[in-house]
Amino acid sequence: MTGPGARAPDATRRDLLRALAAAGGAACAARLAGSATAIAEDVARPGEGVVAVEEGGLAPRPARWYRKLPEDWVQCGLCPHGCRISEGERGTCGVRENRKGSLFTLVHSRPCSVAVDPVEKKPLFHVLPGVPALSLATAGCNFACKACQNWEIAQARPEQVKSATLSPRGVAELARRHAAPLVACTYTEPTVWSEYVHDVAVAARSLGVRTVVVSNGSIQEEPLRDLAPLLAAYKVDLKGFREAFYRSHCEGELKPVLDTLRRLRRHGLWTEVVVLVIPTLNDSVEEIRDLSRFVRDELGPEVPVHFTRFHPAYRLTNLPSTPVATLERAHDVARGEGLRFVYLGNVPGHRAESTWCPGCGGLLVRRLGMALLENRLKKGACPDCGRAIPGVWS
Amino acid sequence: MTGTLDRRELLSRLATAALAASPLGRAAGALALPGPAPGRGSGPSRAVVAFARREGMVAAEGPAAGTVAVERLREALGAAVARAGDEATPVAALRRLFRPGDVVGIKLNCMGGRSLSPRPETVFALVRWLREAGVDPDRIIVWERTGRELRGAGFVLGSGPGVKVMGTDGDWEEKVREWGPSASRFSRLLVEDVTAVINLGVLKDHGLAGVSAGLKNWYGVVHNPNKLHAEGCAPYVPYLAASPLVNGKLRLTVVDAVTAQCHGGPGYAPSWAWPLEGFLATTDAVAADAVAWGLIEGRRREKGLRTLAAEGREPRFIAASERLGLGVADPRRIEVARV
């Protein structure tokens, strides 16, 4: 491995202390998540359109993006599954229910996790470095990834998790209160709560707060078209680059995700790609090369790609953590294919956590774990050679 | 969550007492209970499914249209259960299938609401016979995924003393169990509380799986049924039914066909529902579904509907369940005993 990606843990003692401080912030965020109800009750206002919560914690609200079928069936149009749902049943996400021939979302304004994270945790490295992002999630996901780290909420139905009542306006106010210029829809799969994402983004915008989405990218064209103009950035978890892997380990499909990435580019929405590299499953040089070429040729070489380290989780506890050498190999392959911003994640202290100028090779943004240590960018450009660096910097 | 904790404590004591009173493994052997160890080719070679109908069970017209003549319902149910247990009476059959020390769960399927769910009268009859067979009412739990669904089908929830009627609601195991192609949290009612189960499903069409009768009802014991509907449920139903938690506790399958439905399911679709006025009962979980499938196809023919296979909804999970050794799927090896 050569260049900026070379492993050179150069964190100083001071860096370490700052990283620990950031970790402390994250710990605070975790506690915040644990007391989401209290936060919500603090900000929720009556008369804001939050529907009554039924026994069992469900708060049904008419869904968008579906069509009615004969016999009181409906077909959801939110994600590529296109679930056909009979009366009383739910889609594969578990949060959209057919009630007497109409589709309802059960999670609008019902987050099960609310926290303040650094934007680096998303990770979004080219979006307002170092700022806090009010991060929230409801229950539900349209995938069933065997390596899911948030499976307790992502693979649950809404009545199986504790949820707060938090209106879109409440989310925006909470972000302001925590001096967070971003709201991040994250942790589970925001696609399955798109109505809430939409309304949060509208409310946030009215208070000068921007919204970002952290998604698996498995969303149909129409809802994405409706959401994209409201968002500041979109991070896509590209699970791998083989259909077989998507089917066997995610219960999803690759092609629709690639379609979403292409659409995001057409929408002009800032996009970053994250790949969780799992030993033996999606870590071959060939697969990484194919993925890198796709990003380069169809999205552009300046789209950041993060290769993150897998640790055993959920149903994949039989595999070891990803060797750092494997990540470095992926980094080199991607760089070799011409990608300009390739990062490694979950490897604190690695040089590839930082942003380096593709023009002069100078350091632009120095990070350690989730902590921002230094931001040398000047109006979105390298302070040494003046090269413009793509991203959302102000 | 205090109520939940109280309920759990209560049920835990119950289960502990049940285990002390009933050496399950020995009981199962002594009773020659169904549920061979799953595995290709290890299932039974033949099966008997009792089918009891009583015309006039459901009032067809007049102000009482749709109401059920309870005596006829009990008569049909009793005849089916008795034959399933190869005894003269339902009480004798249940005495053969259950021990007084068992904690008996009656797993319902109530997603069809009042119109297409097991009726309370059906459950009352089973409970009564269980009691007469020696099962203490404190050891009987009538349960479904949620209390909401139970109420929607006309049941009144109750946590005892006496018979309990309750939803799993949030009471799922903390851990995730791998089973076949998927992984789930299981209902703690199933895992920790009941020691023997009557699976009481409904004979109806299912828009994705083809048929919902007995086997499909097990989707109600895991926390993530929404993840288990791809490919007509065929990859999932057999493995879930083969789980030791299910297969090891199932003693009797009863399929409620008082009102059945041949299309538009699993929700209630009145234009496709009909009063079949009967019950299926068997100790072979797969055979129950095979017979239910045949009945649905027959009704579909009468109504001019295409076969489920022609609609791409052939319930492939039934044959797949036989391949796992869970029972008999081939109608030629199933005796339908009309009683």
XYZ file of C-alpha atoms in Angstrom:
733
model
C 0.000 0.000 0.000
C 1.391 3.357 -0.963
C 0.524 7.022 -0.717
C -1.937 8.464 1.701
C -3.438 5.110 2.451
C -0.222 3.713 3.896
C -0.749 2.481 7.408
C 0.927 4.995 9.643
C -0.875 5.332 12.939
C 0.388 8.788 13.648
C -2.044 9.753 16.357
C -0.438 11.794 19.063
C -1.410 11.674 22.720
C -3.370 14.875 22.227
C -5.180 13.299 19.257
C -6.043 10.349 21.389
C -7.495 12.551 24.092
C -9.587 14.382 21.538
C -10.816 11.106 20.141
C -11.758 10.002 23.614
C -13.662 13.218 24.065
C -15.556 12.466 20.883
C -16.245 8.985 22.131
C -17.603 10.541 25.287
C -19.930 12.546 23.133
C -21.045 9.365 21.475
C -21.680 7.819 24.864
C -23.850 10.779 25.731
C -25.665 10.211 22.496
C -26.290 6.607 23.427
C -27.851 7.676 26.692
C -29.898 10.156 24.786
C -31.134 7.346 22.633
C -32.077 5.402 25.682
C -34.271 8.206 26.904
C -35.847 9.074 23.615
C -39.281 9.241 25.140
C -38.292 11.965 27.522
C -36.756 13.990 24.726
C -39.809 13.551 22.586
C -42.241 14.537 25.260
C -40.160 17.592 25.798
C -40.566 18.813 22.255
C -43.751 17.254 20.933
C -46.546 19.734 20.541
C -50.204 18.904 20.436
C -51.975 19.593 17.204
C -48.988 18.948 14.995
C -50.633 16.170 13.105
C -49.234 13.323 15.154
C -51.930 10.701 15.147
C -53.094 8.926 18.232
C -50.937 6.056 19.364
C -52.852 2.811 19.564
C -52.401 0.220 22.209
C -49.252 -1.640 21.335
C -47.488 1.520 20.288
C -48.679 1.721 16.716
C -49.517 5.093 15.220
C -51.032 4.366 11.825
C -50.975 7.167 9.349
C -51.879 7.042 5.646
C -48.911 6.011 3.570
C -47.777 7.430 0.262
C -46.340 5.591 -2.702
C -48.633 2.646 -3.126
C -51.498 1.546 -5.310
C -54.708 -0.233 -4.576
C -55.380 -3.682 -5.983
C -58.550 -5.770 -6.220
C -59.864 -7.599 -3.158
C -58.580 -4.878 -0.835
C -54.979 -5.718 -1.583
C -52.389 -2.991 -2.050
C -48.985 -2.885 -3.678
C -46.351 -0.806 -1.956
C -44.301 1.382 -4.283
C -41.662 2.450 -1.840
C -38.889 -0.059 -2.394
C -38.062 -2.574 -5.098
C -39.702 -5.412 -3.202
C -43.021 -3.958 -4.369
C -44.796 -5.964 -1.694
C -48.326 -7.062 -2.452
C -50.074 -6.837 0.881
C -53.442 -8.239 1.830
C -55.800 -6.742 4.364
C -54.286 -6.905 7.833
C -50.815 -7.812 6.612
C -47.570 -5.868 6.346
C -44.835 -5.538 3.825
C -41.443 -7.109 4.279
C -40.322 -4.014 6.169
C -42.839 -4.776 8.913
C -43.862 -1.131 9.282
C -46.408 -0.647 6.484
C -49.776 -2.264 6.993
C -52.841 -2.755 4.844
C -55.947 -1.697 6.705
C -59.155 -2.238 4.815
C -57.511 -1.739 1.456
C -55.417 1.307 2.299
C -51.754 1.308 3.206
C -50.624 2.879 6.455
C -47.215 3.645 7.816
C -46.974 2.642 11.460
C -43.845 4.616 12.289
C -44.429 8.203 11.255
C -43.336 10.418 14.156
C -42.427 7.299 16.167
C -38.638 7.155 16.448
C -37.146 4.361 18.497
C -33.693 5.882 18.570
C -32.674 9.522 18.838
C -29.093 10.600 19.380
C -26.560 13.262 18.555
C -23.636 11.860 16.580
C -20.727 13.449 14.793
C -21.405 13.433 11.069
C -18.280 11.312 10.724
C -20.161 8.445 12.312
C -22.593 8.193 9.395
C -19.945 8.226 7.793
C -20.184 11.323 5.656
C -16.676 12.713 5.291
C -17.405 15.406 2.738
C -20.331 16.983 4.544
C -19.684 19.720 7.117
C -16.785 17.975 8.873
C -17.046 17.762 12.608
C -20.632 18.949 12.999
C -23.134 17.115 15.167
C -26.041 15.443 13.460
C -29.296 14.809 15.255
C -29.713 11.170 14.299
C -32.917 9.234 14.458
C -34.516 5.995 13.402
C -37.813 4.219 13.551
C -38.168 0.466 13.521
C -37.930 -1.433 10.275
C -35.832 -2.332 7.270
C -36.487 -3.749 3.828
C -33.354 -5.902 3.964
C -32.363 -8.635 6.401
C -28.589 -8.382 6.408
C -26.877 -11.130 8.306
C -24.255 -8.666 9.516
C -26.751 -6.039 10.678
C -25.405 -4.087 13.622
C -28.730 -2.540 14.554
C -30.846 -5.637 14.143
C -32.664 -5.102 17.434
C -34.479 -2.176 15.859
C -33.960 -2.722 12.134
C -35.316 -6.267 12.120
C -38.129 -5.505 14.534
C -41.717 -4.494 14.019
C -42.674 -1.181 15.595
C -44.638 -2.706 18.447
C -41.539 -4.660 19.454
C -39.409 -1.628 20.282
C -39.843 1.317 22.583
C -40.700 4.391 20.593
C -41.246 8.020 21.367
C -43.680 10.408 19.788
C -41.708 13.057 17.967
C -43.217 15.203 15.270
C -41.169 16.397 12.314
C -41.227 19.860 13.783
C -40.063 18.379 17.060
C -37.111 16.760 15.298
C -36.104 20.063 13.769
C -36.401 21.894 17.070
C -34.401 19.217 18.811
C -31.636 19.598 16.252
C -31.561 23.337 16.831
C -31.472 22.842 20.567
C -28.435 20.597 20.227
C -26.759 23.019 17.806
C -26.900 20.353 15.128
C -27.014 21.751 11.590
C -27.928 18.293 10.309
C -30.642 15.775 10.880
C -29.547 12.271 9.921
C -32.124 9.625 9.125
C -30.090 6.564 9.921
C -29.528 3.404 12.016
C -32.350 1.404 10.416
C -33.575 1.897 6.832
C -35.045 5.344 6.239
C -36.596 4.189 2.982
C -39.268 2.307 4.902
C -40.158 5.440 6.840
C -39.968 7.781 3.867
C -43.112 9.699 4.810
C -41.468 10.681 8.082
C -38.162 11.440 6.348
C -39.987 13.678 3.931
C -41.830 15.601 6.614
C -38.751 15.862 8.824
C -36.756 17.273 5.924
C -39.434 19.877 5.217
C -39.665 20.885 8.872
C -35.901 20.957 9.286
C -35.445 23.118 6.237
C -37.872 25.651 7.649
C -35.560 26.009 10.651
C -32.383 26.112 8.619
C -31.387 22.540 9.393
C -30.375 20.175 6.617
C -31.271 16.515 6.339
C -29.107 13.602 5.286
C -30.089 9.990 4.724
C -28.091 6.864 5.473
C -29.618 4.109 3.390
C -29.115 0.781 1.702
C -30.226 2.513 -1.489
C -33.048 0.101 -2.153
C -35.739 2.602 -3.007
C -37.960 3.058 -6.015
C -37.614 5.968 -8.399
C -40.717 7.939 -7.430
C -40.128 8.276 -3.684
C -36.483 9.054 -4.309
C -37.498 11.774 -6.742
C -39.766 13.241 -4.086
C -37.146 13.101 -1.353
C -33.979 14.103 -3.172
C -34.687 17.850 -3.490
C -35.196 18.029 0.263
C -31.912 16.405 1.214
C -28.333 17.607 1.615
C -26.632 14.251 1.196
C -27.271 10.543 0.795
C -25.015 7.797 1.983
C -25.523 4.421 0.365
C -24.395 1.182 1.960
C -23.302 -0.840 -1.018
C -23.313 -4.284 0.513
C -21.124 -5.790 -2.168
C -21.062 -6.045 -5.913
C -22.591 -9.443 -6.555
C -26.273 -10.258 -6.863
C -25.703 -13.605 -5.197
C -24.369 -11.919 -2.082
C -27.286 -9.527 -1.952
C -29.700 -12.448 -2.137
C -27.937 -14.767 0.268
C -26.853 -12.304 2.912
C -29.145 -9.299 2.623
C -32.424 -10.602 1.177
C -32.214 -7.778 -1.297
C -31.048 -7.092 -4.818
C -28.006 -5.262 -6.124
C -29.386 -3.866 -9.360
C -31.960 -1.526 -7.804
C -29.250 -0.132 -5.537
C -27.063 0.625 -8.513
C -30.050 2.269 -10.165
C -30.492 4.440 -7.085
C -26.845 5.490 -7.187
C -27.208 6.502 -10.814
C -30.377 8.451 -9.975
C -28.697 10.215 -7.089
C -26.071 11.416 -9.488
C -28.731 12.690 -11.876
C -30.425 14.471 -8.994
C -27.125 16.136 -8.165
C -27.401 15.039 -4.554
C -24.117 14.642 -2.724
C -23.493 10.933 -2.334
C -20.972 8.816 -0.498
C -20.653 5.055 -0.719
C -19.831 2.714 2.140
C -18.832 -0.905 1.720
C -18.693 -3.177 4.737
C -15.928 -5.571 3.762
C -16.627 -9.038 5.130
C -13.934 -11.706 5.003
C -14.543 -14.321 2.300
C -17.950 -12.935 1.343
C -17.359 -9.705 -0.561
C -13.668 -8.995 -0.238
C -12.186 -10.413 -3.430
C -9.996 -8.178 -5.549
C -12.250 -8.839 -8.519
C -15.369 -7.704 -6.700
C -13.702 -4.609 -5.278
C -12.355 -3.781 -8.721
C -15.758 -4.159 -10.348
C -17.314 -1.991 -7.679
C -14.640 0.665 -8.046
C -15.046 0.758 -11.794
C -18.769 1.180 -11.441
C -18.285 4.138 -9.104
C -15.654 5.680 -11.345
C -17.504 5.220 -14.613
C -21.110 5.804 -13.563
C -20.926 8.056 -10.529
C -17.593 9.774 -10.942
C -14.110 9.313 -9.502
C -14.659 11.968 -6.879
C -17.465 10.118 -5.101
C -16.012 9.067 -1.736
C -15.918 5.345 -1.081
C -15.465 4.050 2.460
C -14.298 0.494 3.039
C -15.247 -0.320 6.597
C -14.132 -3.106 8.828
C -16.567 -5.870 9.676
C -16.825 -7.161 13.204
C -18.883 -10.269 14.019
C -22.505 -9.326 14.572
C -26.051 -10.657 14.472
C -26.054 -13.781 12.321
C -22.472 -13.541 11.169
C -20.629 -14.437 14.296
C -18.678 -17.240 12.692
C -16.354 -14.927 10.780
C -13.402 -12.993 12.110
C -13.086 -9.260 11.964
C -11.800 -8.046 8.643
C -8.004 -7.996 8.584
C -6.695 -4.492 8.114
C -4.582 -5.811 5.257
C -7.762 -6.763 3.421
C -9.086 -3.250 3.788
C -5.807 -1.805 2.633
C -5.897 -4.058 -0.390
C -9.397 -2.803 -1.201
C -8.160 0.734 -0.757
C -5.307 0.164 -3.172
C -7.545 -1.474 -5.751
C -9.999 1.421 -5.636
C -7.249 3.994 -5.813
C -5.694 2.065 -8.645
C -8.954 2.275 -10.536
C -8.863 6.026 -10.241
C -11.100 6.791 -7.264
C -9.801 9.907 -5.575
C -11.336 9.716 -2.133
C -11.050 6.263 -0.639
C -11.394 5.861 3.108
C -11.048 3.067 5.605
C -13.508 2.828 8.455
C -13.417 1.180 11.873
C -9.618 1.340 11.836
C -8.901 4.206 14.244
C -5.603 5.898 13.645
C -5.233 4.819 10.051
C -4.109 7.441 7.592
C -6.949 6.490 5.299
C -9.407 7.969 7.789
C -8.228 11.368 6.686
C -8.800 13.317 3.508
C -5.826 13.968 1.301
C -5.641 16.286 -1.657
C -5.679 14.343 -4.911
C -3.772 17.228 -6.493
C -0.778 17.829 -4.259
C -1.148 14.994 -1.754
C -1.428 17.369 1.169
C -3.505 16.691 4.235
C -6.925 18.328 4.081
C -9.049 16.864 6.883
C -7.485 14.871 9.679
C -9.673 12.409 11.576
C -9.259 9.853 14.291
C -12.137 7.465 14.679
C -15.217 9.638 14.752
C -13.300 12.718 15.826
C -12.356 15.575 13.578
C -8.823 16.631 14.495
C -8.126 19.241 11.883
C -9.875 20.771 8.908
C -7.509 22.642 6.599
C -9.961 23.178 3.783
C -10.376 26.774 2.703
C -13.722 27.395 1.073
C -13.837 23.805 -0.033
C -10.388 23.851 -1.580
C -6.915 22.632 -0.749
C -5.042 25.390 1.085
C -1.788 24.320 -0.566
C -2.595 23.886 -4.233
C -6.063 25.430 -4.439
C -7.723 22.340 -5.892
C -11.468 22.300 -5.305
C -12.581 19.353 -3.220
C -16.105 18.128 -3.885
C -18.529 18.012 -1.006
C -20.892 20.029 1.134
C -18.580 22.268 3.070
C -20.705 25.188 4.153
C -43.730 -2.949 31.878
C -44.718 -4.084 35.330
C -47.678 -5.967 33.956
C -45.451 -7.898 31.630
C -43.107 -8.827 34.415
C -45.960 -9.999 36.555
C -47.282 -12.051 33.726
C -43.889 -13.551 33.084
C -43.384 -14.429 36.708
C -46.742 -16.087 36.776
C -46.078 -18.046 33.646
C -42.595 -18.988 34.744
C -43.930 -20.552 37.891
C -46.492 -22.353 35.816
C -43.900 -23.727 33.427
C -41.642 -24.796 36.245
C -44.462 -26.638 37.900
C -45.395 -28.230 34.622
C -41.910 -29.462 34.012
C -41.758 -30.899 37.477
C -45.030 -32.680 36.971
C -44.443 -33.916 33.485
C -41.273 -35.515 32.229
C -41.912 -34.391 28.712
C -39.551 -36.584 26.856
C -40.862 -39.736 28.496
C -44.427 -38.581 28.096
C -43.959 -38.015 24.412
C -42.539 -41.458 23.957
C -45.203 -43.150 26.009
C -47.970 -41.400 24.154
C -46.593 -42.181 20.707
C -47.009 -38.522 19.889
C -46.540 -37.065 16.449
C -43.447 -35.186 15.519
C -40.717 -37.478 14.256
C -37.263 -36.035 14.277
C -37.103 -33.910 11.114
C -35.003 -35.268 8.362
C -35.388 -36.372 4.814
C -37.368 -39.560 4.584
C -37.945 -39.881 8.294
C -41.619 -38.972 8.244
C -44.640 -41.222 8.475
C -45.771 -43.159 5.450
C -49.513 -42.638 5.951
C -51.738 -40.184 7.776
C -55.323 -39.804 8.868
C -57.137 -36.498 8.799
C -60.517 -36.354 10.428
C -63.041 -34.188 8.616
C -66.288 -33.440 10.396
C -69.041 -31.331 8.901
C -72.449 -30.535 10.291
C -74.870 -28.874 7.934
C -76.834 -26.103 9.498
C -73.931 -25.098 11.727
C -73.968 -21.600 10.243
C -77.312 -19.899 9.732
C -77.591 -19.105 6.048
C -80.309 -16.493 6.010
C -82.692 -14.464 8.076
C -81.839 -12.120 10.901
C -79.504 -14.719 12.386
C -77.535 -15.195 9.161
C -73.933 -16.008 9.893
C -74.497 -16.997 13.467
C -73.341 -20.386 14.600
C -75.354 -23.163 16.159
C -73.021 -23.922 19.018
C -74.217 -27.459 19.596
C -73.544 -28.409 16.009
C -70.177 -26.733 16.156
C -69.251 -28.735 19.266
C -70.546 -31.902 17.706
C -68.393 -31.500 14.613
C -65.335 -30.396 16.517
C -65.722 -33.200 18.999
C -66.076 -35.806 16.282
C -62.983 -34.533 14.495
C -60.836 -34.369 17.621
C -61.974 -37.789 18.772
C -61.065 -39.358 15.441
C -57.732 -37.537 15.329
C -56.879 -39.090 18.666
C -58.300 -42.442 17.589
C -60.724 -42.461 20.488
C -64.466 -42.480 20.911
C -64.719 -39.047 22.479
C -62.793 -35.785 22.293
C -62.029 -35.987 25.982
C -60.475 -39.393 25.592
C -58.495 -38.191 22.610
C -57.166 -35.183 24.468
C -56.381 -37.358 27.470
C -54.316 -39.485 25.157
C -52.511 -36.534 23.645
C -51.943 -34.465 26.765
C -50.930 -35.090 30.346
C -52.331 -33.281 33.361
C -48.907 -31.786 33.963
C -48.741 -30.215 30.545
C -49.121 -26.525 30.027
C -51.255 -26.590 26.930
C -51.094 -23.726 24.467
C -53.842 -23.257 21.924
C -52.315 -21.186 19.162
C -54.942 -19.326 17.190
C -54.866 -17.493 13.896
C -56.971 -14.379 14.333
C -55.787 -12.110 11.588
C -59.088 -12.546 9.735
C -61.034 -10.744 12.444
C -64.384 -11.984 13.680
C -65.399 -13.300 10.299
C -62.428 -15.517 9.532
C -60.860 -16.601 12.803
C -61.483 -19.458 15.178
C -64.593 -18.647 17.125
C -64.546 -18.339 20.886
C -67.087 -21.164 20.996
C -64.545 -23.456 19.341
C -61.896 -22.558 21.855
C -64.319 -22.911 24.756
C -65.111 -26.432 23.630
C -61.457 -27.412 23.401
C -60.761 -25.893 26.803
C -63.683 -27.714 28.337
C -62.529 -31.057 26.969
C -58.958 -30.405 28.051
C -60.204 -29.774 31.562
C -62.260 -32.934 31.483
C -59.159 -34.713 30.282
C -57.390 -33.619 33.427
C -55.582 -30.460 32.401
C -55.918 -27.811 35.074
C -57.374 -24.562 33.658
C -54.400 -22.735 35.108
C -52.333 -24.751 32.669
C -54.179 -23.702 29.537
C -53.064 -20.690 27.524
C -54.961 -19.462 24.497
C -52.620 -17.270 22.549
C -51.972 -15.335 19.367
C -49.384 -12.816 18.142
C -51.143 -9.859 19.692
C -53.900 -9.148 22.111
C -55.270 -6.772 19.511
C -55.870 -9.635 17.097
C -57.469 -11.756 19.793
C -59.854 -8.991 20.731
C -60.595 -8.389 17.077
C -61.735 -11.991 16.795
C -64.048 -11.649 19.761
C -61.918 -12.946 22.609
C -61.634 -11.331 25.995
C -58.071 -11.202 27.241
C -57.297 -12.612 30.639
C -54.162 -13.551 32.508
C -55.793 -15.893 34.983
C -56.395 -17.357 37.407
C -57.778 -20.053 35.238
C -57.434 -20.161 31.495
C -55.259 -17.402 30.112
C -56.033 -15.615 26.863
C -53.181 -13.434 25.734
C -51.076 -12.152 22.896
C -47.344 -12.541 22.742
C -47.297 -8.777 22.115
C -43.814 -7.672 23.171
C -42.902 -10.848 24.969
C -40.280 -12.187 22.580
C -37.051 -13.886 23.506
C -34.088 -11.577 23.759
C -31.886 -13.770 21.649
C -32.257 -14.604 18.012
C -32.455 -18.251 17.053
C -31.255 -19.525 13.724
C -33.678 -21.820 11.993
C -33.393 -23.013 8.406
C -32.894 -20.049 6.117
C -33.828 -17.408 8.641
C -33.454 -16.306 12.231
C -36.048 -15.027 14.658
C -36.949 -14.202 18.152
C -39.536 -16.691 19.325
C -42.518 -16.040 21.514
C -41.584 -16.681 25.102
C -45.020 -18.170 25.574
C -43.993 -20.934 23.227
C -40.430 -21.285 24.413
C -40.790 -20.997 28.153
C -44.386 -21.517 29.094
C -46.274 -24.078 27.091
C -45.157 -27.660 26.940
C -47.716 -28.941 24.449
C -49.623 -27.181 21.681
C -52.867 -27.399 19.796
C -52.436 -25.507 16.550
C -55.811 -24.011 15.695
C -55.661 -22.391 12.278
C -58.272 -21.428 9.726
C -58.888 -23.010 6.345
C -58.264 -20.236 3.887
C -56.543 -19.055 0.787
C -53.313 -17.105 1.111
C -52.347 -14.698 -1.621
C -48.648 -15.446 -1.330
C -48.357 -18.904 0.214
C -51.411 -20.376 -1.539
C -52.928 -21.927 1.553
C -53.109 -20.992 5.188
C -54.347 -23.744 7.484
C -52.028 -25.232 10.082
C -48.393 -24.905 9.050
C -48.606 -21.261 8.080
C -49.986 -20.436 11.504
C -46.506 -20.851 12.956
C -45.603 -17.480 11.525
C -47.359 -16.156 14.580
C -44.721 -17.475 16.980
C -41.792 -15.490 15.567
C -41.182 -11.783 15.722
C -40.460 -11.258 12.036
C -43.118 -12.941 9.887
C -42.840 -10.086 7.419
C -39.410 -11.404 6.449
C -40.726 -14.852 5.585
C -43.005 -14.392 2.599
C -40.638 -14.564 -0.373
C -41.033 -17.406 -2.878
C -44.478 -18.301 -1.676
C -43.159 -18.884 1.845
C -41.836 -22.229 0.600
C -38.302 -21.838 1.930
C -39.535 -20.826 5.361
C -42.673 -22.644 6.481
C -41.150 -26.141 6.576
C -38.095 -25.123 8.554
C -40.089 -23.105 11.021
C -42.465 -26.012 11.515
C -39.470 -28.308 11.930
C -37.996 -26.187 14.689
C -37.826 -28.283 17.852
C -39.695 -25.515 19.617
C -42.624 -26.125 17.300
C -42.367 -29.708 16.210
C -41.385 -30.873 19.644
C -44.487 -29.407 21.256
C -47.161 -29.827 18.618
C -49.627 -32.527 19.610
C -52.706 -31.745 17.566
C -53.618 -29.660 14.540
C -57.185 -28.438 14.209
C -58.234 -26.463 11.155
C -61.319 -24.358 11.649
C -63.467 -24.540 8.531
C -66.713 -23.256 9.999
C -66.164 -20.416 7.581
C -63.531 -21.091 4.953
C -62.214 -18.931 2.151
C -61.021 -19.967 -1.290
C -59.568 -16.716 -2.612
C -58.500 -13.243 -1.551
C -56.888 -14.364 1.690
C -55.427 -14.309 4.205
C -57.608 -11.349 5.140
C -61.357 -11.771 5.134
C -62.860 -11.418 1.666
C -66.611 -12.011 2.020
C -67.166 -12.726 -1.639
C -64.850 -15.739 -1.449
C -65.748 -17.012 2.004
C -68.201 -19.854 2.401
C -69.679 -21.824 5.267
C -67.943 -25.161 5.086
C -69.357 -25.868 8.531
C -66.679 -28.202 9.691
C -63.292 -28.946 11.138
C -60.201 -30.885 10.213
C -58.240 -32.504 12.996
C -55.121 -34.616 12.860
C -51.845 -35.382 14.517
C -50.125 -34.990 11.127
C -49.467 -31.310 10.566
C -48.601 -31.700 6.905
C -51.585 -33.838 6.040
C -53.871 -31.219 7.518
C -52.585 -28.660 5.053
C -52.675 -31.104 2.159
C -56.354 -31.795 2.800
C -57.071 -28.099 3.298
C -55.466 -27.389 -0.041
C -57.701 -29.926 -1.721
C -60.797 -28.367 -0.187
C -59.771 -24.916 -1.342
C -59.113 -26.145 -4.867
C -62.505 -27.807 -4.916
C -64.247 -24.621 -3.969
C -62.210 -22.669 -6.480
C -63.366 -25.008 -9.217
C -66.968 -24.467 -8.179
C -66.475 -20.716 -8.334
C -64.744 -20.818 -11.706
C -61.367 -19.783 -10.340
C -58.099 -21.074 -11.693
C -56.060 -23.500 -9.660
C -53.531 -22.088 -7.256
C -50.784 -23.551 -9.426
C -52.178 -21.727 -12.457
C -52.043 -18.537 -10.433
C -48.440 -19.231 -9.464
C -49.450 -19.822 -5.863
C -49.202 -23.550 -5.479
C -48.451 -24.120 -1.794
C -45.075 -25.711 -2.346
C -44.318 -25.554 1.329
C -46.581 -28.556 1.933
C -44.517 -30.980 -0.112
C -41.361 -29.382 1.219
C -42.586 -30.066 4.735
C -42.983 -33.717 3.927
C -39.440 -33.773 2.644
C -38.347 -32.582 6.059
C -40.132 -35.522 7.624
C -42.884 -33.475 9.223
C -45.789 -35.475 7.849
C -47.559 -36.688 4.749
C -48.278 -34.365 1.840
C -49.298 -36.883 -0.818
C -53.107 -37.161 -0.850
C -52.829 -40.777 -1.945
C -51.301 -41.598 1.402
C -53.760 -39.585 3.431
C -56.987 -41.090 4.659
C -59.646 -38.442 5.031
C -61.899 -39.867 7.697
C -65.317 -38.257 7.420
C -66.909 -38.345 10.797
